[in-house]
Short mmCIF file of C-alpha atoms and ligand atoms in Angstrom, two decimals:
data_model
loop_
_atom_site.label_atom_id
_atom_site.label_comp_id
_atom_site.label_asym_id
_atom_site.label_seq_id
_atom_site.Cartn_x
_atom_site.Cartn_y
_atom_site.Cartn_z
CA MET A 404 103.58 36.38 62.61
CA THR A 405 102.84 39.45 64.71
CA ASP A 406 104.35 39.68 68.18
CA MET A 407 101.94 38.40 70.77
CA THR A 408 101.62 39.88 74.20
CA LYS A 409 99.98 37.82 76.92
CA GLN A 410 96.89 40.02 76.68
CA ASP A 411 96.13 39.54 73.01
CA GLN A 412 97.25 35.93 72.69
CA VAL A 413 94.60 33.21 72.70
CA LEU A 414 95.82 29.67 73.31
CA ILE A 415 94.33 26.93 71.15
CA PHE A 416 93.62 23.74 73.08
CA ASP A 417 92.66 20.94 70.72
CA THR A 418 90.66 18.02 72.08
CA THR A 419 90.00 16.12 68.84
CA LEU A 420 91.79 13.10 70.29
CA ARG A 421 89.81 13.13 73.55
CA ASP A 422 86.41 14.87 73.33
CA GLY A 423 86.30 14.36 69.54
CA GLU A 424 87.22 10.72 69.67
CA GLN A 425 84.51 10.19 72.29
CA SER A 426 81.81 10.76 69.69
CA PRO A 427 80.08 7.46 68.89
CA GLY A 428 81.83 5.74 65.98
CA ALA A 429 84.80 8.11 65.81
CA THR A 430 87.29 5.72 67.42
CA MET A 431 90.74 6.12 65.90
CA THR A 432 93.55 3.59 65.78
CA HIS A 433 96.80 4.11 67.66
CA ASP A 434 98.72 5.12 64.52
CA GLU A 435 95.95 7.47 63.42
CA LYS A 436 96.11 9.24 66.80
CA LEU A 437 99.88 9.66 66.51
CA GLU A 438 99.50 11.07 63.02
CA ILE A 439 96.82 13.59 64.02
CA ALA A 440 98.83 14.66 67.09
CA GLU A 441 101.85 15.32 64.88
CA LEU A 442 99.76 17.41 62.48
CA LEU A 443 98.31 19.41 65.40
CA ASP A 444 101.76 20.03 66.84
CA ASP A 445 103.08 21.12 63.42
CA MET A 446 100.21 23.52 62.81
CA GLY A 447 100.93 25.36 66.08
CA VAL A 448 98.27 24.05 68.47
CA ASP A 449 99.33 25.21 71.95
CA ILE A 450 97.83 22.34 73.94
CA ILE A 451 96.84 18.90 72.64
CA GLU A 452 94.45 16.90 74.81
CA ALA A 453 95.71 13.52 73.69
CA GLY A 454 93.27 11.22 75.47
CA PHE A 455 91.94 9.79 78.69
CA PRO A 456 94.74 7.54 79.99
CA ILE A 457 92.67 5.59 82.55
CA ALA A 458 90.11 4.61 79.88
CA SER A 459 92.15 1.71 78.49
CA GLU A 460 95.65 0.38 77.88
CA GLY A 461 95.28 1.64 74.30
CA ASP A 462 94.39 5.18 75.38
CA PHE A 463 97.26 5.17 77.88
CA GLU A 464 99.80 4.04 75.27
CA ALA A 465 98.55 6.62 72.76
CA VAL A 466 98.88 9.50 75.25
CA LYS A 467 102.30 8.23 76.33
CA GLN A 468 103.65 7.99 72.79
CA ILE A 469 102.17 11.32 71.76
CA SER A 470 103.93 12.79 74.82
CA GLU A 471 107.23 11.18 73.86
CA ARG A 472 107.01 12.49 70.30
CA SER A 473 105.73 15.98 71.10
CA LYS A 474 107.71 18.95 69.81
CA ASN A 475 106.25 22.34 70.80
CA SER A 476 102.75 21.58 72.07
CA VAL A 477 101.81 21.00 75.70
CA ILE A 478 100.44 17.45 75.97
CA CYS A 479 97.47 17.06 78.24
CA GLY A 480 95.62 14.00 79.53
CA LEU A 481 92.17 13.89 81.12
CA ALA A 482 91.48 12.50 84.61
CA ARG A 483 88.34 12.30 86.73
CA ALA A 484 88.46 13.62 90.29
CA ASN A 485 90.16 10.65 91.87
CA LEU A 486 93.76 9.87 92.71
CA LYS A 487 93.97 6.73 90.58
CA ASP A 488 92.90 8.58 87.41
CA ILE A 489 95.30 11.43 88.13
CA ASP A 490 98.25 9.09 88.78
CA ARG A 491 97.55 7.19 85.56
CA CYS A 492 97.28 10.44 83.64
CA TRP A 493 100.61 11.64 84.99
CA GLU A 494 102.29 8.33 84.07
CA ALA A 495 101.24 8.95 80.46
CA VAL A 496 101.91 12.69 80.07
CA LYS A 497 105.12 12.95 82.11
CA HIS A 498 107.10 11.96 78.99
CA ALA A 499 106.17 15.20 77.23
CA GLY A 500 108.47 18.21 77.12
CA LYS A 501 105.48 20.17 78.45
CA PRO A 502 103.01 17.93 80.32
CA ARG A 503 99.59 18.93 81.68
CA ILE A 504 97.05 17.13 83.87
CA HIS A 505 93.41 18.07 83.25
CA THR A 506 91.08 16.97 86.02
CA PHE A 507 87.36 17.63 86.25
CA ILE A 508 84.17 17.01 88.20
CA GLY A 509 80.52 17.81 87.46
CA THR A 510 79.50 20.74 89.69
CA SER A 511 75.91 21.51 88.63
CA PRO A 512 73.03 20.25 90.83
CA LEU A 513 72.29 17.48 88.32
CA HIS A 514 75.88 16.31 88.32
CA ARG A 515 76.36 16.61 92.08
CA ALA A 516 73.39 14.33 92.60
CA ILE A 517 74.95 11.40 90.77
CA PRO A 518 77.90 10.67 93.10
CA ASN A 519 75.54 11.99 95.81
CA LEU A 520 78.01 14.48 97.21
CA SER A 521 77.01 17.50 99.26
CA MET A 522 78.42 20.87 98.22
CA ASP A 523 80.97 20.69 101.04
CA GLU A 524 82.02 17.13 100.24
CA MET A 525 82.53 18.03 96.61
CA ALA A 526 84.53 21.13 97.55
CA GLU A 527 86.82 18.98 99.68
CA LYS A 528 87.27 16.48 96.85
CA ILE A 529 88.22 19.29 94.49
CA HIS A 530 90.81 20.56 96.96
CA ASP A 531 92.31 17.10 97.44
CA THR A 532 92.43 16.09 93.79
CA VAL A 533 93.81 19.37 92.45
CA THR A 534 96.44 19.40 95.22
CA HIS A 535 97.42 15.86 94.28
CA ALA A 536 97.67 16.74 90.58
CA ARG A 537 99.74 19.84 91.33
CA ASN A 538 102.16 17.81 93.45
CA LEU A 539 102.83 15.73 90.34
CA CYS A 540 102.78 18.38 87.62
CA ASP A 541 103.36 22.15 87.45
CA ASP A 542 100.68 22.60 84.80
CA VAL A 543 97.21 21.63 86.07
CA GLN A 544 93.90 22.40 84.40
CA TRP A 545 90.69 22.06 86.33
CA SER A 546 87.14 21.95 84.91
CA PRO A 547 83.79 22.22 86.71
CA MET A 548 81.79 20.11 84.26
CA ASP A 549 78.40 21.62 83.37
CA ALA A 550 79.68 24.98 84.65
CA THR A 551 77.04 26.90 82.71
CA ARG A 552 74.29 25.20 84.74
CA THR A 553 76.08 25.51 88.11
CA GLU A 554 74.91 28.04 90.74
CA HIS A 555 77.17 31.11 90.41
CA ASP A 556 78.05 31.29 94.11
CA TYR A 557 79.07 27.67 94.19
CA LEU A 558 81.02 28.01 90.94
CA CYS A 559 83.00 30.93 92.39
CA ARG A 560 83.62 28.99 95.58
CA VAL A 561 84.98 25.85 93.88
CA ILE A 562 87.07 27.78 91.37
CA GLU A 563 88.71 29.65 94.24
CA ILE A 564 89.47 26.32 95.92
CA ALA A 565 90.96 24.91 92.70
CA ILE A 566 93.15 27.99 92.23
CA LYS A 567 94.37 27.85 95.84
CA ALA A 568 95.12 24.14 95.41
CA GLY A 569 97.38 24.96 92.46
CA ALA A 570 95.33 24.88 89.23
CA THR A 571 96.95 27.04 86.57
CA THR A 572 94.11 26.94 84.02
CA ILE A 573 90.41 27.07 84.87
CA ASN A 574 88.24 25.70 82.09
CA ILE A 575 84.55 26.63 81.96
CA PRO A 576 82.68 23.89 80.07
CA ASP A 577 79.29 24.41 78.50
CA THR A 578 78.94 20.64 78.58
CA VAL A 579 75.48 20.40 77.05
CA GLY A 580 75.70 23.35 74.65
CA TYR A 581 73.13 25.32 76.63
CA THR A 582 74.58 28.80 76.89
CA ALA A 583 74.30 31.71 74.45
CA PRO A 584 76.95 34.32 73.50
CA ARG A 585 75.94 37.11 75.91
CA GLU A 586 75.57 34.69 78.82
CA SER A 587 78.89 33.01 77.96
CA ALA A 588 80.66 36.39 78.11
CA ASP A 589 78.87 37.47 81.32
CA LEU A 590 79.86 34.27 83.07
CA ILE A 591 83.56 34.62 82.27
CA ARG A 592 83.51 38.33 83.18
CA MET A 593 81.77 37.60 86.50
CA LEU A 594 84.27 34.86 87.39
CA ILE A 595 87.30 37.00 86.56
CA GLU A 596 85.90 39.87 88.63
CA LYS A 597 84.72 37.89 91.64
CA VAL A 598 87.02 34.92 92.19
CA PRO A 599 90.08 35.72 94.34
CA GLY A 600 93.22 34.70 92.45
CA ALA A 601 91.50 34.79 89.05
CA ASP A 602 94.20 37.09 87.67
CA GLU A 603 96.86 34.42 88.33
CA VAL A 604 95.30 31.79 86.08
CA ILE A 605 94.15 31.43 82.50
CA PHE A 606 90.42 31.02 81.92
CA ALA A 607 89.43 28.61 79.15
CA THR A 608 86.17 28.16 77.30
CA HIS A 609 84.92 24.72 76.24
CA CYS A 610 81.68 24.85 74.28
CA HIS A 611 79.47 22.13 72.85
CA ASN A 612 77.32 22.83 69.83
CA ASP A 613 73.87 21.52 70.73
CA LEU A 614 72.22 24.80 69.76
CA GLY A 615 74.71 25.60 66.99
CA MET A 616 76.31 28.38 69.08
CA ALA A 617 79.60 26.78 70.16
CA THR A 618 81.89 28.98 68.07
CA ALA A 619 79.97 32.17 68.90
CA ASN A 620 79.97 31.28 72.61
CA ALA A 621 83.72 30.62 72.58
CA LEU A 622 84.47 33.94 70.87
CA ALA A 623 82.19 35.81 73.28
CA ALA A 624 84.09 34.23 76.18
CA VAL A 625 87.37 35.45 74.67
CA GLU A 626 86.04 38.99 74.44
CA ALA A 627 85.20 38.76 78.14
CA GLY A 628 88.69 37.64 79.12
CA ALA A 629 89.07 33.91 78.40
CA ARG A 630 92.47 33.24 76.86
CA GLN A 631 92.21 29.57 75.94
CA ILE A 632 89.72 28.12 73.47
CA GLU A 633 89.00 24.41 73.57
CA CYS A 634 88.02 23.02 70.20
CA THR A 635 88.23 20.12 67.79
CA VAL A 636 89.05 19.79 64.11
CA ASN A 637 85.82 19.86 62.05
CA GLY A 638 83.96 20.41 65.33
CA LEU A 639 84.10 16.66 65.95
CA GLY A 640 82.55 15.59 69.25
CA GLU A 641 79.63 13.99 71.03
CA ARG A 642 76.13 14.87 69.84
CA ALA A 643 76.40 18.09 67.81
CA GLY A 644 80.12 18.34 68.50
CA ASN A 645 82.38 21.07 69.85
CA THR A 646 83.64 24.48 68.81
CA ALA A 647 85.43 23.92 65.49
CA LEU A 648 89.13 24.81 65.54
CA GLU A 649 89.08 26.13 61.97
CA GLU A 650 86.11 28.40 62.71
CA VAL A 651 87.54 30.15 65.76
CA VAL A 652 90.99 30.50 64.26
CA MET A 653 89.74 31.94 60.97
CA ALA A 654 87.18 34.17 62.70
CA LEU A 655 89.97 35.68 64.83
CA LYS A 656 92.11 36.12 61.74
CA VAL A 657 89.50 37.56 59.36
CA ARG A 658 87.78 39.80 61.96
CA ASN A 659 90.90 40.90 63.78
CA ASP A 660 89.60 44.44 63.42
CA ILE A 661 86.89 43.77 66.00
CA MET A 662 88.47 40.79 67.83
CA PRO A 663 92.11 41.81 68.19
CA TYR A 664 93.48 38.48 69.43
CA GLN A 665 96.13 36.27 67.87
CA THR A 666 96.72 32.54 67.75
CA ARG A 667 99.88 30.66 66.76
CA ILE A 668 98.03 28.49 64.22
CA ASP A 669 99.46 28.13 60.72
CA THR A 670 96.13 28.39 58.94
CA THR A 671 97.49 26.96 55.68
CA LYS A 672 97.52 23.55 57.41
CA ILE A 673 93.79 23.63 58.20
CA MET A 674 92.46 21.91 55.09
CA HIS A 675 94.86 19.01 55.26
CA ILE A 676 94.19 18.20 58.90
CA SER A 677 90.45 18.58 58.32
CA ARG A 678 90.57 15.94 55.57
CA ARG A 679 92.71 13.59 57.63
CA VAL A 680 90.41 13.86 60.67
CA ALA A 681 87.37 13.27 58.45
CA THR A 682 88.97 10.11 57.08
CA VAL A 683 90.32 8.59 60.25
CA SER A 684 87.26 9.42 62.34
CA GLY A 685 84.85 8.29 59.62
CA PHE A 686 82.89 11.54 60.02
CA PRO A 687 82.71 13.23 56.62
CA VAL A 688 82.58 17.03 56.59
CA GLN A 689 79.23 18.43 55.52
CA PHE A 690 79.47 20.20 52.14
CA ASN A 691 78.39 23.61 53.44
CA LYS A 692 80.49 23.55 56.62
CA ALA A 693 82.25 26.87 57.27
CA ILE A 694 85.90 27.01 56.16
CA VAL A 695 86.45 23.31 55.41
CA GLY A 696 83.26 22.21 53.59
CA LYS A 697 83.60 21.31 49.91
CA ASN A 698 81.35 24.24 49.00
CA ALA A 699 82.93 26.80 51.34
CA PHE A 700 84.77 28.39 48.42
CA ALA A 701 82.50 27.23 45.55
CA HIS A 702 80.49 29.83 43.68
CA GLU A 703 77.57 28.44 41.71
CA SER A 704 75.24 31.31 40.92
CA GLY A 705 75.84 33.45 37.84
CA ILE A 706 75.98 36.68 39.82
CA HIS A 707 78.53 35.26 42.24
CA GLN A 708 80.68 33.77 39.49
CA ASP A 709 80.66 37.03 37.58
CA GLY A 710 81.63 38.97 40.69
CA MET A 711 84.38 36.49 41.54
CA LEU A 712 85.94 36.83 38.11
CA LYS A 713 86.02 40.62 38.41
CA ASN A 714 87.23 40.75 42.00
CA ALA A 715 87.43 37.71 44.31
CA GLU A 716 86.76 39.91 47.35
CA THR A 717 83.19 40.52 46.18
CA PHE A 718 82.14 37.14 47.52
CA GLU A 719 85.12 35.82 49.46
CA ILE A 720 86.16 37.07 52.90
CA MET A 721 89.27 34.90 52.91
CA ARG A 722 91.35 33.31 50.20
CA PRO A 723 91.26 29.54 49.67
CA GLU A 724 95.06 29.46 49.96
CA ASP A 725 94.80 30.97 53.49
CA VAL A 726 93.38 27.65 54.68
CA GLY A 727 95.61 25.50 52.49
CA ILE A 728 93.42 24.93 49.46
CA ALA A 729 95.86 24.78 46.56
CA GLY A 730 95.13 27.17 43.69
CA THR A 731 93.66 25.67 40.52
CA SER A 732 96.30 23.44 39.01
CA LEU A 733 96.26 21.15 36.01
CA PRO A 734 94.84 17.68 36.55
CA LEU A 735 97.13 14.66 36.15
CA GLY A 736 96.51 12.09 33.42
CA LYS A 737 97.69 8.63 32.42
CA HIS A 738 100.97 9.97 31.07
CA SER A 739 101.91 11.70 34.30
CA GLY A 740 104.88 10.11 36.03
CA ARG A 741 105.93 9.38 39.58
CA ALA A 742 107.69 12.75 40.02
CA ALA A 743 104.54 14.66 39.02
CA LEU A 744 102.49 12.56 41.43
CA ARG A 745 104.97 13.15 44.26
CA ALA A 746 104.99 16.91 43.60
CA LYS A 747 101.18 17.00 43.56
CA MET A 748 100.95 14.98 46.78
CA ASN A 749 103.35 17.38 48.53
CA GLU A 750 101.31 20.32 47.28
CA LEU A 751 98.20 18.69 48.77
CA GLY A 752 99.97 18.31 52.13
CA PHE A 753 100.70 14.56 52.02
CA ASP A 754 104.23 13.63 52.99
CA LEU A 755 104.33 10.04 51.69
CA ALA A 756 107.11 7.54 52.37
CA ALA A 757 108.65 5.87 49.27
CA ASN A 758 106.60 2.65 49.66
CA GLN A 759 103.37 4.60 50.16
CA LEU A 760 104.08 6.63 47.04
CA ASN A 761 104.65 3.40 45.09
CA ASP A 762 101.29 1.98 46.21
CA ILE A 763 99.48 5.21 45.40
CA PHE A 764 101.21 5.39 42.02
CA VAL A 765 99.87 1.94 41.07
CA ARG A 766 96.35 2.97 42.06
CA PHE A 767 96.72 6.33 40.33
CA LYS A 768 97.64 4.57 37.06
CA GLU A 769 94.61 2.26 37.37
CA LEU A 770 92.41 5.29 37.96
CA ALA A 771 93.94 7.26 35.09
CA ASP A 772 93.14 4.34 32.77
CA ARG A 773 89.48 4.61 33.73
CA LYS A 774 89.25 8.39 34.00
CA LYS A 775 90.58 10.95 31.53
CA GLU A 776 91.61 13.54 34.06
CA VAL A 777 92.64 12.88 37.65
CA PHE A 778 91.83 15.92 39.77
CA ASP A 779 93.18 16.92 43.20
CA ASP A 780 90.03 15.62 44.89
CA ASP A 781 90.46 12.26 43.11
CA LEU A 782 93.98 11.97 44.50
CA ILE A 783 92.88 12.91 48.01
CA ALA A 784 90.14 10.26 47.85
CA LEU A 785 92.69 7.75 46.59
CA VAL A 786 95.17 8.36 49.42
CA GLN A 787 92.44 8.29 52.01
CA ASP A 788 91.08 5.05 50.57
CA GLU A 789 94.55 3.50 50.61
CA VAL A 790 94.96 4.38 54.27
CA VAL A 791 91.62 2.90 55.36
CA GLN A 792 91.98 -0.46 53.58
CA GLY A 793 94.43 -2.24 55.89
CA GLY A 794 96.28 -5.39 54.72
CA THR A 795 95.77 -7.01 58.13
CA ASP A 796 91.99 -6.48 58.31
CA VAL A 797 89.81 -9.49 59.20
CA LEU A 798 87.56 -8.87 56.18
CA GLN A 799 88.97 -8.04 52.75
CA LEU A 800 87.23 -7.62 49.41
CA LYS A 801 88.75 -9.84 46.72
CA ARG A 802 86.29 -9.81 43.78
CA LEU A 803 82.83 -8.48 43.05
CA ARG A 804 80.55 -8.87 40.03
CA VAL A 805 77.02 -7.54 39.96
CA VAL A 806 74.12 -7.97 37.57
CA CYS A 807 71.75 -5.03 37.52
CA GLY A 808 69.14 -3.53 35.24
CA THR A 809 65.41 -3.13 34.86
CA GLU A 810 64.63 -6.82 35.50
CA GLY A 811 65.12 -7.70 39.18
CA PRO A 812 66.16 -9.19 41.43
CA GLN A 813 69.68 -7.85 41.05
CA GLU A 814 72.53 -10.21 41.81
CA ALA A 815 76.00 -10.03 43.31
CA GLU A 816 78.81 -12.58 43.23
CA LEU A 817 81.27 -11.76 45.97
CA THR A 818 84.62 -13.21 46.98
CA MET A 819 85.87 -12.04 50.33
CA SER A 820 88.69 -13.07 52.62
CA VAL A 821 87.36 -13.76 56.13
CA ASP A 822 90.18 -14.14 58.66
CA GLY A 823 92.55 -15.23 55.89
CA GLU A 824 90.15 -17.71 54.25
CA GLU A 825 88.73 -16.88 50.80
CA LYS A 826 85.00 -17.48 50.42
CA THR A 827 82.62 -16.87 47.50
CA ILE A 828 78.85 -16.50 47.45
CA ASP A 829 75.96 -15.39 45.20
CA ALA A 830 73.23 -13.17 46.62
CA THR A 831 70.24 -11.22 45.35
CA GLY A 832 68.68 -7.97 46.51
CA ASP A 833 66.69 -4.87 45.64
CA GLY A 834 69.36 -3.26 43.53
CA PRO A 835 73.05 -4.06 43.15
CA VAL A 836 74.17 -2.43 46.41
CA ASP A 837 71.54 -4.33 48.42
CA ALA A 838 72.55 -7.59 46.70
CA ALA A 839 76.24 -6.95 47.42
CA PHE A 840 75.57 -6.07 51.09
CA ASN A 841 73.48 -9.25 51.44
CA ALA A 842 76.45 -11.20 50.08
CA VAL A 843 78.77 -9.61 52.68
CA LYS A 844 76.32 -10.58 55.42
CA MET A 845 76.12 -14.17 54.19
CA LEU A 846 79.91 -14.53 54.17
CA TYR A 847 80.29 -12.75 57.49
CA PRO A 848 77.06 -13.15 59.49
CA HIS A 849 76.51 -10.34 62.00
CA ASN A 850 73.72 -8.38 63.73
CA ALA A 851 74.96 -4.88 62.97
CA LYS A 852 72.23 -2.59 61.65
CA LEU A 853 72.91 -0.17 58.82
CA GLN A 854 72.27 3.34 60.18
CA LEU A 855 73.60 5.44 57.33
CA TYR A 856 74.55 4.90 53.68
CA GLN A 857 75.69 7.99 51.77
CA VAL A 858 77.17 8.42 48.30
CA HIS A 859 78.92 11.53 46.95
CA ALA A 860 80.64 12.15 43.65
CA VAL A 861 84.22 13.33 44.25
CA THR A 862 84.36 15.39 41.05
CA GLU A 863 82.07 16.08 38.12
CA GLY A 864 81.30 13.81 35.15
CA THR A 865 79.93 10.30 34.83
CA ASP A 866 83.41 8.82 35.26
CA ALA A 867 83.78 10.52 38.67
CA GLN A 868 84.83 8.50 41.71
CA ALA A 869 82.14 7.95 44.29
CA THR A 870 82.96 8.26 47.99
CA VAL A 871 80.67 6.16 50.13
CA SER A 872 80.17 6.50 53.88
CA VAL A 873 78.53 3.77 55.91
CA ARG A 874 77.57 3.75 59.60
CA ILE A 875 76.55 0.56 61.40
CA GLU A 876 75.45 -0.16 64.95
CA GLU A 877 75.63 -3.32 67.04
CA ASP A 878 74.66 -3.44 70.75
CA GLY A 879 75.27 0.30 71.16
CA ARG A 880 78.66 0.17 69.44
CA ILE A 881 78.85 2.35 66.37
CA ALA A 882 81.36 2.04 63.57
CA THR A 883 81.79 4.01 60.39
CA GLY A 884 83.49 3.18 57.11
CA GLN A 885 84.43 5.09 53.99
CA SER A 886 85.73 4.23 50.56
CA ALA A 887 86.15 5.66 47.06
CA ASP A 888 86.03 4.07 43.62
CA THR A 889 84.80 4.92 40.13
CA ASP A 890 82.44 1.96 40.57
CA THR A 891 79.81 2.99 43.11
CA VAL A 892 78.94 -0.60 44.06
CA VAL A 893 82.60 -1.47 44.70
CA ALA A 894 83.02 1.71 46.81
CA SER A 895 79.87 0.76 48.75
CA VAL A 896 81.07 -2.74 49.56
CA LYS A 897 84.52 -1.52 50.54
CA ALA A 898 82.96 1.11 52.85
CA TYR A 899 80.68 -1.54 54.42
CA ILE A 900 83.62 -3.89 54.95
CA HIS A 901 85.67 -1.03 56.40
CA ALA A 902 82.91 -0.31 58.93
CA LEU A 903 82.69 -4.01 59.84
CA ASN A 904 86.47 -4.21 60.35
CA ARG A 905 86.27 -1.24 62.71
CA LEU A 906 83.36 -2.84 64.54
CA ILE A 907 85.40 -6.00 65.02
CA VAL A 908 88.20 -3.91 66.59
CA ARG A 909 85.68 -2.11 68.81
CA ARG A 910 84.16 -5.41 69.93
CA GLU A 911 87.59 -6.64 71.02
CA LYS A 912 88.27 -3.42 72.87
CA THR A 913 85.00 -3.30 74.80
CA SER A 914 84.44 -7.00 75.49
CA PRO A 915 84.97 -8.19 79.10
CA GLY A 916 88.74 -8.58 79.45
CA GLY A 917 89.15 -6.44 76.36
CA ASP A 918 91.01 -3.19 76.24
CA ARG A 919 88.66 -0.27 76.71
CA ARG A 920 86.51 0.19 79.80
CA GLU A 921 83.26 2.02 79.36
CA ILE A 922 84.01 5.35 81.00
CA ASN A 923 81.67 6.55 83.62
CA TYR A 924 82.29 10.26 84.00
CA LYS A 925 80.57 10.32 87.34
CA ASP A 926 82.88 7.74 88.87
CA VAL A 927 84.77 10.08 91.12
CA HIS A 928 85.75 7.70 93.91
O1 KIV B 569 82.18 18.95 78.01
C1 KIV B 569 82.78 18.77 79.08
O2 KIV B 569 82.32 19.15 80.17
C2 KIV B 569 84.05 18.07 79.04
C3 KIV B 569 84.82 18.02 80.32
C4 KIV B 569 85.42 16.69 80.55
C5 KIV B 569 85.82 19.12 80.34
O3 KIV B 569 84.47 17.62 78.01
ZN1 ZN B 570 83.34 18.40 76.26
#
């Protein structure tokens, strides 16, 4: 890696586990959060925003354990502008080698109106809360939420107060994805020029993607002097999401001629973390997504394929291996042994423990019996499926038989374990998937509405595995599920059951007396 001076270094602040996890349905389990934090740390992320410790016991424990296990990354927790939030945040992050408190308040007229604070009252609150955070921790980040819709004079005034009170990083959030590249740059430039003390802190950019400009806005802010980009893997996040980590990092790498800034990210780890975040969050990556989409390096048209064969640079501005996509390698088959499977898994970025490898090997053999060639994508789908089907889940698929064909109604006979008790039922429906879903609902009655049902073939050929994604909603709670199988109906039922299991966990967390409180961002008192 090239030597980085302070001027050309851009810090990568990843908020997949906080802002990303906030997106409806993307809730991750404790172990999933620890795994993603470890991957982020290993890939060279400078700062990991690990969660919102006051939100629940679960969030607190996750931030605390991520802090305890951290290696090189700074571990940051989020806190609203009140002393209780900040104290709780510190209790969680203080275990890190490099802890950070990130506290924020909405400064735009719309946001000031909600706690009904005057400009002066809010300024005083900012002074008090940042001072309190700085007395606990040497590394304090402060954010004026909705900065891009805050009056410039007021923004300058409150940033100056935060700097004087001890903030070391000033983050400028475009909370509703409203700004555009030129305006994003002008704002950062104006703040650096006008705010006394601006040269003593790092300015960060935090962009949402409502108008599809998050990555462009973040890069424009860097060109104007911001030296920290806030982002998430796959651009995960509320509504249209956030700046995508892989996009900013690869843009800075590929166009270093015009944007001469460096990051510490090991780009060869991008693909693996992207797949893991897609699986654990239940948000599949769209096929044509930049860098990490399935088609990002696929060349369909004759002209493109011809050009690629003659010289890959004709149609590729980066090499697949730069982002960790393994070169074409031979598929495995039913004669492949455990050692070949282990080697392939390592090549794909999965570091499996001996017992995990054994489980995957059994499933690989089953798959190889049904499918002539087992490709890399098949194996990735298999590992991801293994991870999402937990042995302790309330609902588990035991057996499924369907009758389908031109004469309806189609039928499904389903055996499912519900809280440890095996139950069987017959159901009919408009097609085998509908019949099977009706059967699930009869064995486990619920009011969740199906919002999304999506099927994709993992590879080519009629024996390809299908990956199915399902999203359900019940009383405002959203849960997603995914599964893969060569039998599309089986994959569908497993994905549906996976979503229901996640919903059950969410219900427990958000019920009165349950773990997670609904977070009110405006609750500053
Ligand atoms: O988008 C936003 O304003 C945020 C803040 C909490 C920093 O995520
Ligand atoms: Zn945000």
